[in-house]
XYZ file of C-alpha atoms in Angstrom:
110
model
C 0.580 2.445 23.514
C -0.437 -0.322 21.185
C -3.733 -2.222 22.030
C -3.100 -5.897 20.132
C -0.240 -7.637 19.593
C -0.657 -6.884 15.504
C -0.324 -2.865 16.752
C 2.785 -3.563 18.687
C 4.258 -5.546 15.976
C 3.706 -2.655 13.621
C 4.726 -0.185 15.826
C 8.193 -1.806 15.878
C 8.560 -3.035 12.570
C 11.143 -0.383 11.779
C 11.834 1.085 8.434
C 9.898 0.789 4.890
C 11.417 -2.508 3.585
C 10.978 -4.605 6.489
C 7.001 -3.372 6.336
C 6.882 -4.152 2.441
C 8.409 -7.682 2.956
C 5.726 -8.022 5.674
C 3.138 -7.049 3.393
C 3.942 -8.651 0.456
C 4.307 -12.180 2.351
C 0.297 -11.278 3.827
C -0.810 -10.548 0.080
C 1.072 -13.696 -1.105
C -0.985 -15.542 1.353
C -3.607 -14.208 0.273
C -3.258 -15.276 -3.243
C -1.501 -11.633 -4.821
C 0.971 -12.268 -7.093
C 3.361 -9.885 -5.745
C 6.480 -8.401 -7.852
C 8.904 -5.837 -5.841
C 9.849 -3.010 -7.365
C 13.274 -3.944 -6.315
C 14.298 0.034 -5.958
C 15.496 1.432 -2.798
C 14.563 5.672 -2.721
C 12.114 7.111 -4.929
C 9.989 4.147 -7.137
C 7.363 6.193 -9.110
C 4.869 5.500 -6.001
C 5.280 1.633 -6.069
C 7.020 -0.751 -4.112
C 5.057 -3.531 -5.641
C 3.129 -4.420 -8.949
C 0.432 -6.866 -7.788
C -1.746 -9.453 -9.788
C -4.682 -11.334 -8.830
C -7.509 -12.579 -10.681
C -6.597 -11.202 -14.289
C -6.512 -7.762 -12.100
C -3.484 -5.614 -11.997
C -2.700 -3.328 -9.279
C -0.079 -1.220 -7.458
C 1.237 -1.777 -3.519
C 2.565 1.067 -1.712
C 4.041 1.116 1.632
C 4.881 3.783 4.304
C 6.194 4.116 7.929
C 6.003 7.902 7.415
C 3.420 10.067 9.954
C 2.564 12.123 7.642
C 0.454 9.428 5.886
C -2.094 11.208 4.468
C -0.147 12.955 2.435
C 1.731 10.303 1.510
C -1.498 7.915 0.346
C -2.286 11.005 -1.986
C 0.463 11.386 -3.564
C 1.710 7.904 -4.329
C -2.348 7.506 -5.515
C -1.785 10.514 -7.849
C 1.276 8.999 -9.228
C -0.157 5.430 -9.784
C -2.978 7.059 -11.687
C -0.310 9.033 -13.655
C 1.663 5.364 -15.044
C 0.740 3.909 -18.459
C -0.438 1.102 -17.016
C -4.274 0.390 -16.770
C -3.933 -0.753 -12.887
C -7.381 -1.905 -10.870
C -6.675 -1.356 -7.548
C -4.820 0.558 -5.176
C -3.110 -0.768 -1.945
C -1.477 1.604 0.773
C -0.218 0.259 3.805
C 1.270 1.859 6.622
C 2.591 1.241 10.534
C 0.561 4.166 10.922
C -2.858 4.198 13.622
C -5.363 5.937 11.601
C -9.021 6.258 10.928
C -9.982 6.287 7.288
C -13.191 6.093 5.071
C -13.145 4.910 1.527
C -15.386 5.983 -0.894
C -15.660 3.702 -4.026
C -17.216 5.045 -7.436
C -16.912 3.405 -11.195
C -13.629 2.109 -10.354
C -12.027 5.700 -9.207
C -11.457 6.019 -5.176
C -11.494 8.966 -3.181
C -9.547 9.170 0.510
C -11.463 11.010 2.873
């Protein structure tokens, strides 16, 4: 049972694209430059190129329970593009307790 109203909203929103277009309107107001991948299905572990601050980034976004899993791969894939991206953003509907570890720019999921 959600706690907040933010959990129940979540917990509701659905499927994938109505949680990227909720995410990408939070970055966005948050000052992200936000360009969707505009791909339904498999999108090379994107659903959004992000830029902010001369950085350059990837957005991924999941409604899947099976997160973990998920995070990891689309991570692995990001790191396998040409591009030189900065940062990593995952977000999911998903309640889940999660420690970052940060080191010379690489992240590790614990």
């Amino acid at each position: 049972m959600p706690n907040t109203r933010l959990e129940a909203v979540l917990s509701g929103i659905g499927d994938g694209a109505r949680l990227e277009q909720l995410v990408a309107d939070l970055l966005r107001r948050d000052d992200y430059d936000v360009d969707p991948t505009g791909t339904r299905g498999p999108d090379g572990g994107r659903d959004a190129l992000l830029f902010r601050d001369g950085d350059h980034g990837i957005l991924h976004c999941s409604v899947s329970q099976r997160w973990e899993q998920k995070v990891r791969g689309d991570a692995e894939k990001a790191a396998d593009r040409p591009e030189d991206f900065t940062f990593f953003i995952f977000a999911t509907t998903q309640n889940h307790p999660c420690s970052v570890k940060t080191s010379n720019r690489e992240t590790a999921l614990y």
